Amino acid sequence: QLQLQESGPGLVKPSETLSLTCTVSDGSISTSTYSWDWIRQPPGKGLEWIGTISYAGITYYDPSLKSRVTISIETSKNQFSLELSSVTAADTAVYYCARLESATYFHYWGQGTLVTVSS
Amino acid sequence: QSVLTQPPSVSAAPGQKVSISCSGSGSNVGSDSVSWYQQLPGTAPKLLIYEDNKRPSGIPDRFSGSKSGTSATLGITGLQTGDEADYYCAAWDRSLSARVFGGGTKLTVL
């Protein structure tokens, strides 16, 4: 069964860059069948899509975050990563990584990791 | 304000049925497949319905999905207390070139 695990600092200072990695286990990230996404959920609020990356490195980002987001993929490590720059308290959220299937739905999700932006 | 509109909350008694709507536009629900997710408190979302009306293996047939035009609906029959959760719809928006989620609906089983 495919597993995804987010990792990274749980606390980031305002104006700094949030960096998270998603490690994929029991399955290869190097397949054109799937894409790999980041989704976040601020405390007490709904799901917010951040962006996606394909095996070939093609990315799409949410328009509201596009100027601050970079998603990259490291096939040799079976990982993909998120960088969000110039963070503020509004970026405090649980961050999830997920696998996009048939370009339409998320079947596998990581457990999520809480990132708090605070000095 | 979410691109996809869901009712904030719905409620029904155990054993009853409930429907959760997801209203969009021609650039998202009207032109792309809708998926539905269940999020129990403190856990990651779980896929319930994909490609408008298909259920993944292990999802009981009490859960169903449908779509007409720019609106999609999640139906749940035989409600159980364990169904109390937040439910989200999602689709790709071709105008935004972005995936969009509904604001979420909290289901209470009275």
Tab-separated table of C-alpha atoms in Angstrom:
chain	number	residue	atom	x	y	z
A	1	GLN	CA	0.000	0.000	0.000
A	2	LEU	CA	1.398	3.361	-1.026
A	3	GLN	CA	2.395	5.623	1.844
A	4	LEU	CA	3.192	9.324	1.891
A	5	GLN	CA	4.921	11.060	4.791
A	6	GLU	CA	5.425	14.779	5.227
A	7	SER	CA	8.486	16.066	7.060
A	8	GLY	CA	9.944	19.440	7.923
A	9	PRO	CA	10.068	22.123	10.607
A	10	GLY	CA	6.936	22.608	12.644
A	11	LEU	CA	7.746	26.236	13.386
A	12	VAL	CA	8.782	28.899	10.897
A	13	LYS	CA	9.436	32.578	11.561
A	14	PRO	CA	7.495	35.271	9.691
A	15	SER	CA	9.106	36.387	6.409
A	16	GLU	CA	11.135	33.163	6.208
A	17	THR	CA	10.677	30.212	3.860
A	18	LEU	CA	8.615	27.144	4.754
A	19	SER	CA	10.167	23.936	3.422
A	20	LEU	CA	8.507	20.523	3.511
A	21	THR	CA	9.314	17.175	1.941
A	22	CYS	CA	6.971	14.310	1.116
A	23	THR	CA	8.542	10.856	1.025
A	24	VAL	CA	6.735	8.212	-1.005
A	25	SER	CA	7.020	4.592	0.148
A	26	ASP	CA	5.901	1.275	-1.347
A	27	GLY	CA	5.488	2.861	-4.754
A	28	SER	CA	7.501	4.789	-7.300
A	29	ILE	CA	7.237	8.521	-7.784
A	30	SER	CA	8.692	8.070	-11.268
A	31	THR	CA	5.566	7.311	-13.234
A	32	SER	CA	3.702	9.382	-15.760
A	33	THR	CA	0.417	7.984	-14.473
A	34	TYR	CA	0.305	10.216	-11.418
A	35	SER	CA	0.994	13.732	-10.228
A	36	TRP	CA	1.998	14.830	-6.769
A	37	ASP	CA	0.221	17.594	-4.886
A	38	TRP	CA	0.399	19.761	-1.798
A	39	ILE	CA	-2.782	20.777	0.034
A	40	ARG	CA	-3.115	22.712	3.275
A	41	GLN	CA	-5.753	23.289	5.927
A	42	PRO	CA	-5.604	26.300	8.261
A	43	PRO	CA	-6.824	25.546	11.785
A	44	GLY	CA	-10.600	25.203	11.829
A	45	LYS	CA	-10.902	25.913	8.112
A	46	GLY	CA	-11.288	24.021	4.858
A	47	LEU	CA	-8.892	22.425	2.409
A	48	GLU	CA	-6.788	24.684	0.188
A	49	TRP	CA	-4.938	23.395	-2.870
A	50	ILE	CA	-1.376	24.667	-3.148
A	51	GLY	CA	-0.036	23.062	-6.300
A	52	THR	CA	0.981	19.982	-8.235
A	53	ILE	CA	3.990	18.519	-9.996
A	54	SER	CA	4.158	15.749	-12.555
A	55	TYR	CA	6.904	13.176	-12.959
A	56	ALA	CA	8.204	15.290	-15.818
A	57	GLY	CA	8.411	18.307	-13.549
A	58	ILE	CA	5.449	20.214	-14.939
A	59	THR	CA	3.907	22.364	-12.231
A	60	TYR	CA	0.671	24.208	-11.605
A	61	TYR	CA	0.155	26.460	-8.604
A	62	ASP	CA	-2.817	28.135	-6.963
A	63	PRO	CA	-2.965	31.656	-8.395
A	64	SER	CA	-3.080	33.245	-4.945
A	65	LEU	CA	0.174	31.534	-3.918
A	66	LYS	CA	1.967	31.324	-7.259
A	67	SER	CA	4.447	34.122	-6.567
A	68	ARG	CA	5.658	32.427	-3.363
A	69	VAL	CA	5.481	28.688	-4.124
A	70	THR	CA	7.914	26.222	-5.623
A	71	ILE	CA	7.230	22.497	-5.862
A	72	SER	CA	10.036	20.220	-6.949
A	73	ILE	CA	10.541	16.499	-7.417
A	74	GLU	CA	13.538	14.312	-6.606
A	75	THR	CA	12.990	10.979	-8.303
A	76	SER	CA	16.227	9.443	-7.003
A	77	LYS	CA	14.963	9.871	-3.445
A	78	ASN	CA	11.291	9.158	-4.248
A	79	GLN	CA	10.426	12.544	-2.764
A	80	PHE	CA	8.791	15.794	-3.731
A	81	SER	CA	9.064	19.076	-1.902
A	82	LEU	CA	7.297	22.343	-1.158
A	83	GLU	CA	8.839	25.742	-0.586
A	84	LEU	CA	6.666	28.697	0.411
A	85	SER	CA	8.493	31.982	0.815
A	86	SER	CA	7.755	35.132	2.805
A	87	VAL	CA	5.394	33.341	5.160
A	88	THR	CA	2.999	35.079	7.502
A	89	ALA	CA	0.690	33.869	10.249
A	90	ALA	CA	-1.915	33.232	7.546
A	91	ASP	CA	0.258	30.366	6.286
A	92	THR	CA	-0.142	28.489	9.566
A	93	ALA	CA	-1.833	25.231	8.603
A	94	VAL	CA	-1.690	21.473	8.447
A	95	TYR	CA	0.111	20.669	5.212
A	96	TYR	CA	-0.761	17.465	3.355
A	97	CYS	CA	0.922	15.784	0.429
A	98	ALA	CA	-1.192	13.592	-1.830
A	99	ARG	CA	-1.058	11.577	-5.054
A	100	LEU	CA	-3.284	12.749	-7.878
A	101	GLU	CA	-4.740	9.914	-9.974
A	102	SER	CA	-6.262	10.130	-13.447
A	103	ALA	CA	-5.592	13.870	-13.155
A	104	THR	CA	-8.770	14.134	-11.131
A	105	TYR	CA	-8.714	12.699	-7.611
A	106	PHE	CA	-6.561	12.139	-4.536
A	107	HIS	CA	-6.592	8.520	-3.403
A	108	TYR	CA	-3.545	8.567	-1.167
A	109	TRP	CA	-2.767	11.249	1.379
A	110	GLY	CA	-0.035	11.805	3.926
A	111	GLN	CA	-1.059	12.137	7.552
A	112	GLY	CA	-0.379	15.875	7.476
A	113	THR	CA	2.063	18.045	9.368
A	114	LEU	CA	1.261	21.205	11.300
A	115	VAL	CA	3.389	24.205	10.437
A	116	THR	CA	3.065	27.236	12.662
A	117	VAL	CA	4.341	30.627	11.571
A	118	SER	CA	5.383	32.594	14.621
A	119	SER	CA	8.332	34.520	15.960
B	1	GLN	CA	-14.895	32.426	-0.481
B	2	SER	CA	-14.553	29.016	-2.157
B	3	VAL	CA	-14.988	28.560	-5.898
B	4	LEU	CA	-17.186	25.533	-5.197
B	5	THR	CA	-20.144	26.208	-2.921
B	6	GLN	CA	-21.250	23.710	-0.287
B	7	PRO	CA	-23.725	24.139	2.568
B	8	PRO	CA	-21.798	24.738	5.820
B	9	SER	CA	-23.719	22.074	7.672
B	10	VAL	CA	-26.326	19.349	7.320
B	11	SER	CA	-27.888	17.067	9.883
B	12	ALA	CA	-30.115	14.037	10.039
B	13	ALA	CA	-31.029	11.212	12.383
B	14	PRO	CA	-29.353	7.804	12.410
B	15	GLY	CA	-30.683	5.579	9.653
B	16	GLN	CA	-31.887	8.499	7.588
B	17	LYS	CA	-30.365	9.855	4.381
B	18	VAL	CA	-28.744	13.153	3.565
B	19	SER	CA	-27.545	14.975	0.465
B	20	ILE	CA	-24.675	17.425	0.258
B	21	SER	CA	-24.535	19.738	-2.732
B	22	CYS	CA	-21.512	21.177	-4.503
B	23	SER	CA	-22.264	24.054	-6.836
B	24	GLY	CA	-19.735	25.326	-9.346
B	25	SER	CA	-19.591	26.645	-12.877
B	26	GLY	CA	-18.887	25.587	-16.410
B	27	SER	CA	-15.161	25.978	-15.875
B	28	ASN	CA	-14.984	23.434	-13.070
B	29	VAL	CA	-17.866	21.103	-12.123
B	30	GLY	CA	-19.423	21.545	-15.534
B	31	SER	CA	-16.307	20.433	-17.375
B	32	ASP	CA	-14.293	18.221	-15.022
B	33	SER	CA	-14.789	15.195	-12.819
B	34	VAL	CA	-15.830	15.809	-9.227
B	35	SER	CA	-14.375	13.956	-6.272
B	36	TRP	CA	-15.611	13.836	-2.704
B	37	TYR	CA	-13.639	13.448	0.524
B	38	GLN	CA	-14.557	12.615	4.107
B	39	GLN	CA	-12.478	14.113	6.899
B	40	LEU	CA	-12.963	12.734	10.365
B	41	PRO	CA	-11.738	14.974	13.208
B	42	GLY	CA	-7.968	15.095	13.443
B	43	THR	CA	-7.357	12.905	10.405
B	44	ALA	CA	-6.383	13.306	6.770
B	45	PRO	CA	-9.145	13.446	4.160
B	46	LYS	CA	-10.304	10.136	2.715
B	47	LEU	CA	-11.504	9.592	-0.844
B	48	LEU	CA	-15.199	8.700	-0.971
B	49	ILE	CA	-16.230	9.305	-4.587
B	50	TYR	CA	-14.184	9.893	-7.730
B	51	GLU	CA	-15.052	10.714	-11.326
B	52	ASP	CA	-18.463	12.015	-10.235
B	53	ASN	CA	-20.003	8.717	-9.117
B	54	LYS	CA	-17.434	5.956	-8.617
B	55	ARG	CA	-16.601	4.459	-5.244
B	56	PRO	CA	-13.097	3.253	-4.354
B	57	SER	CA	-12.729	-0.237	-3.022
B	58	GLY	CA	-13.817	-0.405	0.599
B	59	ILE	CA	-16.278	2.488	0.475
B	60	PRO	CA	-19.774	1.183	1.254
B	61	ASP	CA	-22.578	1.677	-1.232
B	62	ARG	CA	-24.336	3.884	1.322
B	63	PHE	CA	-22.228	6.624	-0.261
B	64	SER	CA	-23.114	7.776	-3.769
B	65	GLY	CA	-22.263	10.615	-6.112
B	66	SER	CA	-24.092	12.292	-8.943
B	67	LYS	CA	-23.690	15.324	-11.150
B	68	SER	CA	-25.950	17.426	-13.306
B	69	GLY	CA	-24.642	20.414	-15.187
B	70	THR	CA	-22.640	22.588	-12.823
B	71	SER	CA	-23.785	20.919	-9.605
B	72	ALA	CA	-22.714	17.710	-7.938
B	73	THR	CA	-24.282	15.868	-5.028
B	74	LEU	CA	-22.994	13.439	-2.423
B	75	GLY	CA	-25.657	11.154	-1.014
B	76	ILE	CA	-25.364	9.177	2.195
B	77	THR	CA	-28.029	6.670	3.239
B	78	GLY	CA	-28.429	4.666	6.425
B	79	LEU	CA	-26.633	7.336	8.434
B	80	GLN	CA	-24.404	6.183	11.257
B	81	THR	CA	-22.842	8.172	14.067
B	82	GLY	CA	-19.483	7.283	12.556
B	83	ASP	CA	-20.414	9.312	9.471
B	84	GLU	CA	-20.110	12.534	11.469
B	85	ALA	CA	-17.346	14.350	9.642
B	86	ASP	CA	-16.537	17.179	7.267
B	87	TYR	CA	-17.150	16.497	3.592
B	88	TYR	CA	-15.428	18.263	0.708
B	89	CYS	CA	-15.920	18.288	-3.046
B	90	ALA	CA	-13.126	19.085	-5.504
B	91	ALA	CA	-12.626	19.632	-9.215
B	92	TRP	CA	-10.156	21.186	-11.656
B	93	ASP	CA	-10.954	24.706	-12.754
B	94	ARG	CA	-9.777	25.249	-16.311
B	95	SER	CA	-10.124	29.019	-16.138
B	96	LEU	CA	-7.896	29.234	-13.065
B	97	SER	CA	-5.715	26.275	-14.083
B	98	ALA	CA	-6.047	25.229	-10.476
B	99	ARG	CA	-7.720	22.548	-8.425
B	100	VAL	CA	-10.521	23.938	-6.299
B	101	PHE	CA	-12.212	22.606	-3.192
B	102	GLY	CA	-15.613	23.346	-1.769
B	103	GLY	CA	-15.696	25.084	1.601
B	104	GLY	CA	-16.700	21.865	3.308
B	105	THR	CA	-19.899	20.601	4.906
B	106	LYS	CA	-20.112	19.434	8.486
B	107	LEU	CA	-22.426	16.452	8.855
B	108	THR	CA	-24.084	15.937	12.217
B	109	VAL	CA	-25.903	12.689	12.906
B	110	LEU	CA	-28.375	13.598	15.605
